[in-house]
């Protein structure tokens, strides 16, 4: 079968991958569409260290082909969106409703694929850049069949991360002020999360002025090409500032833009050894710097919720899909993503 493989030196679309059958508590999914996220590219440039060879992709949707023993919540023929969260469901963190903190779901890459008889790693417990993948049952969330697959695919990462950061981690309230630094795939979802939460002023910041129209479509009330003008809009600072780029100088700017009792939420992914600085004295007015993993999500609940919001017209998904590409055009998809020509490119199988 076809898939996108990174061997540590180059990315290539191969056609000789194999995937094993699902075991107990697992699901075999035929992938229909998968979003190209910068996290996939971060594996290639080393920002996210990961063992190789690996099948990339982690934002996908498809149809269930087979289920392993004990799986009852999905069945062959169901449409599903996939999460990357292979949490155990039984530890203290899972029991508290914090599956993103499950230690069984962090840093344990499996190898359900083979190529030429040799095992191949699975990225983010998902590997959606393959015609078929095997995931834990908890990662497969049934969705209505009337949601287009390219749109449904984006729920599993960009929407969970961006909208989830607003609703679950920051808990943005009605009337709050929000600044979003970076309006890529995650940033746009932060914008619409803030809109859904009822934020009053939502300031989008992006160096590319061409992104203003789409930022406003997703919920921005103001658009700036740098953070320098934020204080003109919010003289005392913002209640919430989301850094969605992954640059340490922008982390500092996010902290500096906070009002009293404000929160800086870090969503961008800088290199693993990167360090950021801030004025400690600025924090004593009850300000906070919050990390956020995967939107602090509970995927079985949140994916179903976002699917319903989409069907009600309150959550934008179709507008996120800037371009679709056959998997064979992976290099073009990467080029468009790196050049900022697309908010989210989607590979189709």
Short mmCIF file of C-alpha atoms in Angstrom, two decimals:
data_model
loop_
_atom_site.label_atom_id
_atom_site.label_comp_id
_atom_site.label_asym_id
_atom_site.label_seq_id
_atom_site.Cartn_x
_atom_site.Cartn_y
_atom_site.Cartn_z
CA UNK A 1 0.00 0.00 0.00
CA UNK A 2 1.01 3.65 -0.44
CA UNK A 3 2.33 5.89 2.29
CA UNK A 4 4.67 8.80 3.03
CA UNK A 5 7.90 7.56 4.59
CA UNK A 6 10.75 9.50 6.19
CA UNK A 7 13.93 7.47 6.53
CA UNK A 8 15.99 10.08 8.37
CA UNK A 9 17.38 11.63 5.19
CA UNK A 10 14.53 12.04 2.74
CA UNK A 11 10.77 11.85 2.43
CA UNK A 12 9.32 9.64 -0.25
CA UNK A 13 5.95 8.29 -1.28
CA UNK A 14 6.31 4.50 -1.33
CA UNK A 15 3.89 1.83 -2.49
CA UNK A 16 5.23 -1.24 -0.69
CA UNK A 17 4.14 -0.62 2.91
CA UNK A 18 2.26 -3.27 4.84
CA UNK A 19 0.24 -2.89 8.01
CA UNK A 20 -0.70 -5.66 10.43
CA UNK A 21 -4.25 -6.64 11.38
CA UNK A 22 -5.80 -4.95 14.41
CA UNK A 23 -5.24 -6.66 17.74
CA UNK A 24 -7.46 -6.53 20.82
CA UNK A 25 -8.62 -2.99 21.48
CA UNK A 26 -7.43 -1.75 18.06
CA UNK A 27 -9.05 -0.50 14.86
CA UNK A 28 -7.93 -0.75 11.24
CA UNK A 29 -8.87 2.41 9.33
CA UNK A 30 -8.77 3.04 5.59
CA UNK A 31 -7.60 6.66 5.37
CA UNK A 32 -9.55 8.90 3.01
CA UNK A 33 -7.93 12.27 3.81
CA UNK A 34 -5.13 13.59 6.00
CA UNK A 35 -4.12 17.17 6.77
CA UNK A 36 -0.51 18.26 6.35
CA UNK A 37 0.50 19.85 9.64
CA UNK A 38 3.79 21.59 10.45
CA UNK A 39 4.38 18.96 13.12
CA UNK A 40 4.94 16.45 10.32
CA UNK A 41 7.55 18.74 8.80
CA UNK A 42 9.07 19.27 12.25
CA UNK A 43 9.99 15.59 12.33
CA UNK A 44 11.87 16.03 9.07
CA UNK A 45 13.82 19.13 10.17
CA UNK A 46 14.57 17.67 13.61
CA UNK A 47 12.45 20.08 15.66
CA UNK A 48 10.51 17.05 16.89
CA UNK A 49 12.96 14.17 17.48
CA UNK A 50 11.48 10.87 16.31
CA UNK A 51 12.91 7.44 15.45
CA UNK A 52 13.10 6.42 11.79
CA UNK A 53 12.03 5.03 9.42
CA UNK A 54 8.58 6.42 10.15
CA UNK A 55 5.29 6.82 8.31
CA UNK A 56 4.27 10.45 8.75
CA UNK A 57 0.84 12.03 9.22
CA UNK A 58 -1.31 12.49 12.30
CA UNK A 59 -4.45 14.39 11.23
CA UNK A 60 -6.73 12.00 9.40
CA UNK A 61 -10.19 10.64 8.77
CA UNK A 62 -11.40 7.52 7.06
CA UNK A 63 -13.59 4.45 7.24
CA UNK A 64 -13.28 1.56 9.67
CA UNK A 65 -12.28 -1.62 7.87
CA UNK A 66 -11.88 -3.99 10.80
CA UNK A 67 -11.89 -3.99 14.59
CA UNK A 68 -10.07 -6.09 17.12
CA UNK A 69 -11.51 -8.03 20.02
CA UNK A 70 -13.35 -5.94 22.58
CA UNK A 71 -14.04 -2.95 20.32
CA UNK A 72 -17.73 -2.06 20.35
CA UNK A 73 -18.04 1.72 19.89
CA UNK A 74 -17.14 1.61 16.19
CA UNK A 75 -17.77 -1.01 13.53
CA UNK A 76 -16.69 -1.68 9.94
CA UNK A 77 -18.19 0.94 7.64
CA UNK A 78 -18.26 3.71 10.23
CA UNK A 79 -16.67 7.05 9.34
CA UNK A 80 -14.16 8.16 11.95
CA UNK A 81 -11.87 11.06 12.72
CA UNK A 82 -8.60 10.01 14.33
CA UNK A 83 -6.87 11.55 17.32
CA UNK A 84 -3.21 11.12 18.19
CA UNK A 85 -4.03 10.46 21.82
CA UNK A 86 -3.42 6.77 22.48
CA UNK A 87 -4.22 7.13 26.15
CA UNK A 88 -4.75 4.07 28.32
CA UNK A 89 -8.10 5.06 29.84
CA UNK A 90 -7.24 3.47 33.17
CA UNK A 91 -4.57 5.60 34.88
CA UNK A 92 -5.16 8.37 37.41
CA UNK A 93 -4.81 11.11 34.77
CA UNK A 94 -7.30 9.46 32.42
CA UNK A 95 -9.67 8.94 35.34
CA UNK A 96 -9.45 12.66 36.16
CA UNK A 97 -10.49 13.53 32.62
CA UNK A 98 -6.97 14.56 31.59
CA UNK A 99 -6.07 12.03 28.89
CA UNK A 100 -3.45 14.36 27.37
CA UNK A 101 -1.40 13.76 30.53
CA UNK A 102 -1.57 9.95 30.29
CA UNK A 103 1.99 8.65 30.53
CA UNK A 104 1.09 5.63 28.43
CA UNK A 105 0.34 7.99 25.54
CA UNK A 106 3.64 9.87 25.55
CA UNK A 107 6.90 8.73 23.95
CA UNK A 108 5.93 5.15 23.17
CA UNK A 109 6.09 4.84 19.36
CA UNK A 110 4.76 1.60 17.97
CA UNK A 111 5.69 -0.19 14.76
CA UNK A 112 2.57 -1.62 13.13
CA UNK A 113 4.00 -1.17 9.62
CA UNK A 114 6.60 -3.14 7.71
CA UNK A 115 8.47 -2.48 4.50
CA UNK A 116 10.49 -5.22 2.92
CA UNK A 117 10.03 -7.26 6.05
CA UNK A 118 11.50 -4.57 8.31
CA UNK A 119 9.42 -2.76 10.95
CA UNK A 120 8.52 0.90 10.42
CA UNK A 121 7.57 3.35 13.16
CA UNK A 122 4.19 5.03 13.51
CA UNK A 123 4.19 8.81 14.02
CA UNK A 124 2.07 10.17 16.88
CA UNK A 125 0.36 6.80 17.30
CA UNK A 126 -1.42 7.59 14.06
CA UNK A 127 0.46 7.73 10.72
CA UNK A 128 -2.41 9.09 8.66
CA UNK A 129 -0.22 9.44 5.53
CA UNK A 130 -0.90 5.83 4.62
CA UNK A 131 -3.76 4.11 2.86
CA UNK A 132 -4.44 2.13 6.03
CA UNK A 133 -3.35 2.47 9.64
CA UNK A 134 -3.96 0.67 12.92
CA UNK A 135 -4.83 2.77 15.97
CA UNK A 136 -6.03 2.15 19.50
CA UNK A 137 -9.79 2.07 19.70
CA UNK A 138 -9.86 5.18 21.87
CA UNK A 139 -8.33 7.14 18.97
CA UNK A 140 -11.15 6.42 16.53
CA UNK A 141 -14.17 8.68 17.02
CA UNK A 142 -17.28 8.04 14.97
CA UNK A 143 -18.53 11.04 12.99
CA UNK A 144 -21.63 11.62 10.85
CA UNK A 145 -21.23 10.42 7.28
CA UNK A 146 -22.37 13.75 5.84
CA UNK A 147 -19.15 15.50 6.95
CA UNK A 148 -16.71 15.60 4.00
CA UNK A 149 -13.61 13.57 4.76
CA UNK A 150 -11.10 16.37 3.99
CA UNK A 151 -12.90 18.59 6.48
CA UNK A 152 -13.33 15.84 9.07
CA UNK A 153 -9.61 15.07 8.93
CA UNK A 154 -8.72 18.47 10.32
CA UNK A 155 -10.66 17.94 13.53
CA UNK A 156 -8.10 15.44 14.80
CA UNK A 157 -5.23 17.90 15.27
CA UNK A 158 -5.69 21.52 14.24
CA UNK A 159 -9.21 21.87 15.61
CA UNK A 160 -8.59 19.85 18.77
CA UNK A 161 -5.43 21.85 19.45
CA UNK A 162 -6.64 25.35 18.61
CA UNK A 163 -10.27 25.33 19.68
CA UNK A 164 -9.40 23.09 22.62
CA UNK A 165 -6.74 25.49 23.87
CA UNK A 166 -9.40 28.21 24.04
CA UNK A 167 -12.25 26.22 25.57
CA UNK A 168 -10.40 23.67 27.71
CA UNK A 169 -7.07 25.22 28.73
CA UNK A 170 -7.51 28.99 28.73
CA UNK A 171 -11.27 28.80 29.37
CA UNK A 172 -11.90 32.04 27.52
CA UNK A 173 -15.10 33.65 28.78
CA UNK A 174 -17.68 35.96 27.24
CA UNK A 175 -16.38 39.49 26.87
CA UNK A 176 -12.70 38.52 27.21
CA UNK A 177 -9.97 39.96 24.98
CA UNK A 178 -7.79 37.59 22.96
CA UNK A 179 -4.62 38.02 20.91
CA UNK A 180 -3.56 35.26 18.50
CA UNK A 181 0.02 35.40 17.22
CA UNK A 182 0.24 33.40 14.00
CA UNK A 183 -2.76 32.57 11.80
CA UNK A 184 -1.78 29.22 10.34
CA UNK A 185 -3.93 26.14 10.79
CA UNK A 186 -3.77 26.18 14.60
CA UNK A 187 -4.05 29.97 14.87
CA UNK A 188 -7.21 30.03 12.76
CA UNK A 189 -8.75 27.47 15.07
CA UNK A 190 -7.80 29.56 18.08
CA UNK A 191 -9.58 32.48 16.42
CA UNK A 192 -12.76 30.53 15.88
CA UNK A 193 -12.52 29.03 19.35
CA UNK A 194 -12.41 32.56 20.77
CA UNK A 195 -15.40 33.52 18.63
CA UNK A 196 -17.37 30.48 19.81
CA UNK A 197 -16.44 31.28 23.44
CA UNK A 198 -17.84 34.79 23.08
CA UNK A 199 -14.64 36.85 23.27
CA UNK A 200 -15.36 40.51 22.59
CA UNK A 201 -12.11 41.66 20.97
CA UNK A 202 -10.04 39.12 19.03
CA UNK A 203 -6.78 40.47 17.61
CA UNK A 204 -5.01 38.37 14.97
CA UNK A 205 -1.30 39.04 14.41
CA UNK A 206 0.50 37.72 11.34
CA UNK A 207 3.39 39.12 9.32
CA UNK A 208 1.59 38.21 6.09
CA UNK A 209 -1.08 40.85 5.33
CA UNK A 210 -2.70 38.50 2.81
CA UNK A 211 -4.02 36.48 5.74
CA UNK A 212 -6.30 39.24 7.00
CA UNK A 213 -9.42 38.17 5.10
CA UNK A 214 -9.34 34.56 6.31
CA UNK A 215 -8.45 35.64 9.87
CA UNK A 216 -11.50 37.88 9.98
CA UNK A 217 -13.63 35.09 8.48
CA UNK A 218 -12.67 32.85 11.38
CA UNK A 219 -13.38 35.42 14.05
CA UNK A 220 -10.74 38.16 14.24
CA UNK A 221 -12.15 41.60 15.02
CA UNK A 222 -8.78 43.25 14.34
CA UNK A 223 -5.77 42.26 12.21
CA UNK A 224 -2.17 43.46 12.66
CA UNK A 225 1.08 42.56 10.94
CA UNK A 226 3.09 42.88 14.17
CA UNK A 227 2.44 42.97 17.90
CA UNK A 228 3.47 46.63 18.07
CA UNK A 229 -0.08 47.83 17.46
CA UNK A 230 -1.79 45.59 19.99
CA UNK A 231 -1.68 48.22 22.75
CA UNK A 232 -3.53 50.62 20.45
CA UNK A 233 -6.41 48.14 20.37
CA UNK A 234 -6.05 46.87 23.95
CA UNK A 235 -4.40 49.68 25.97
CA UNK A 236 -4.18 47.69 29.22
CA UNK A 237 -3.26 44.42 27.54
CA UNK A 238 -5.08 41.20 26.74
CA UNK A 239 -6.79 38.62 28.90
CA UNK A 240 -5.36 35.81 26.77
CA UNK A 241 -2.47 35.73 24.29
CA UNK A 242 -1.92 32.58 22.23
CA UNK A 243 1.52 32.03 20.66
CA UNK A 244 0.96 29.75 17.65
CA UNK A 245 4.28 30.06 15.80
CA UNK A 246 6.92 28.51 18.04
CA UNK A 247 9.49 31.31 18.24
CA UNK A 248 10.96 32.31 21.59
CA UNK A 249 10.90 36.03 20.82
CA UNK A 250 7.16 35.73 20.20
CA UNK A 251 6.74 33.93 23.50
CA UNK A 252 8.30 36.97 25.17
CA UNK A 253 5.98 39.29 23.24
CA UNK A 254 2.99 37.19 24.31
CA UNK A 255 3.92 37.61 27.97
CA UNK A 256 4.55 41.35 27.56
CA UNK A 257 1.07 41.86 26.05
CA UNK A 258 -0.82 40.49 29.05
CA UNK A 259 -3.19 42.54 31.16
CA UNK A 260 -3.50 41.90 34.88
CA UNK A 261 -4.52 38.32 35.53
CA UNK A 262 -3.73 37.56 31.89
CA UNK A 263 -2.63 34.22 30.44
CA UNK A 264 -0.05 33.46 27.75
CA UNK A 265 -0.82 30.09 26.17
CA UNK A 266 2.01 28.41 24.25
CA UNK A 267 0.92 26.35 21.24
CA UNK A 268 3.80 26.80 18.78
CA UNK A 269 6.59 24.21 18.85
CA UNK A 270 10.15 25.63 18.95
CA UNK A 271 13.21 23.34 18.95
CA UNK A 272 13.24 21.04 21.98
CA UNK A 273 16.22 22.85 23.55
CA UNK A 274 14.87 26.39 23.02
CA UNK A 275 14.69 28.69 26.03
CA UNK A 276 12.52 31.80 26.44
CA UNK A 277 12.92 34.71 28.84
CA UNK A 278 10.55 37.18 30.51
CA UNK A 279 10.60 39.79 33.21
CA UNK A 280 9.81 38.04 36.46
CA UNK A 281 8.54 41.28 37.99
CA UNK A 282 5.86 41.44 35.29
CA UNK A 283 4.26 38.23 36.56
CA UNK A 284 3.25 39.34 40.03
CA UNK A 285 -0.10 40.74 38.89
CA UNK A 286 -1.50 37.21 38.75
CA UNK A 287 -0.27 36.57 35.21
CA UNK A 288 0.30 33.03 33.97
CA UNK A 289 2.26 31.21 31.28
CA UNK A 290 0.44 28.04 30.27
CA UNK A 291 1.69 25.12 28.26
CA UNK A 292 -0.98 23.24 26.38
CA UNK A 293 -0.74 19.74 24.97
CA UNK A 294 -3.21 18.90 22.23
CA UNK A 295 -5.76 21.45 23.38
CA UNK A 296 -6.13 19.70 26.77
CA UNK A 297 -8.64 17.64 24.84
CA UNK A 298 -10.84 14.68 25.59
CA UNK A 299 -11.13 13.45 21.99
CA UNK A 300 -14.08 11.10 22.36
CA UNK A 301 -16.08 14.02 23.74
CA UNK A 302 -14.52 16.93 21.86
CA UNK A 303 -14.44 15.49 18.33
CA UNK A 304 -18.14 14.66 18.57
CA UNK A 305 -18.83 18.17 19.91
CA UNK A 306 -16.89 19.85 17.10
CA UNK A 307 -18.67 17.70 14.52
CA UNK A 308 -22.00 18.93 15.89
CA UNK A 309 -20.81 22.56 15.91
CA UNK A 310 -19.77 22.15 12.27
CA UNK A 311 -23.16 20.78 11.29
CA UNK A 312 -24.80 23.76 13.01
CA UNK A 313 -22.63 26.17 11.04
CA UNK A 314 -20.79 27.48 14.11
CA UNK A 315 -17.44 25.73 13.51
CA UNK A 316 -15.69 26.28 10.17
CA UNK A 317 -14.02 23.25 8.63
CA UNK A 318 -14.51 23.46 4.86
CA UNK A 319 -12.89 26.91 4.89
CA UNK A 320 -9.74 25.43 6.47
CA UNK A 321 -9.17 23.11 3.52
CA UNK A 322 -7.28 25.44 1.22
CA UNK A 323 -6.17 22.75 -1.21
CA UNK A 324 -6.41 18.99 -1.65
CA UNK A 325 -3.59 16.93 -3.14
CA UNK A 326 -3.37 13.31 -4.27
CA UNK A 327 -0.77 11.65 -2.05
CA UNK A 328 1.54 11.45 -5.06
CA UNK A 329 1.72 15.27 -5.00
CA UNK A 330 3.14 15.30 -1.48
CA UNK A 331 6.15 17.43 -2.45
CA UNK A 332 3.89 20.13 -3.89
CA UNK A 333 1.78 20.06 -0.72
CA UNK A 334 4.91 20.57 1.39
CA UNK A 335 6.09 23.43 -0.82
CA UNK A 336 2.74 25.20 -0.56
CA UNK A 337 2.67 24.74 3.22
CA UNK A 338 6.21 26.01 3.74
CA UNK A 339 5.54 29.04 1.53
CA UNK A 340 2.39 29.90 3.47
CA UNK A 341 0.18 29.55 0.39
CA UNK A 342 -2.31 27.32 2.21
CA UNK A 343 -3.89 27.35 5.67
CA UNK A 344 -4.17 23.59 5.54
CA UNK A 345 -3.36 21.30 2.66
CA UNK A 346 -5.04 17.89 2.70
CA UNK A 347 -3.70 14.70 1.18
CA UNK A 348 -6.28 12.34 -0.32
CA UNK A 349 -6.11 8.63 -0.98
#
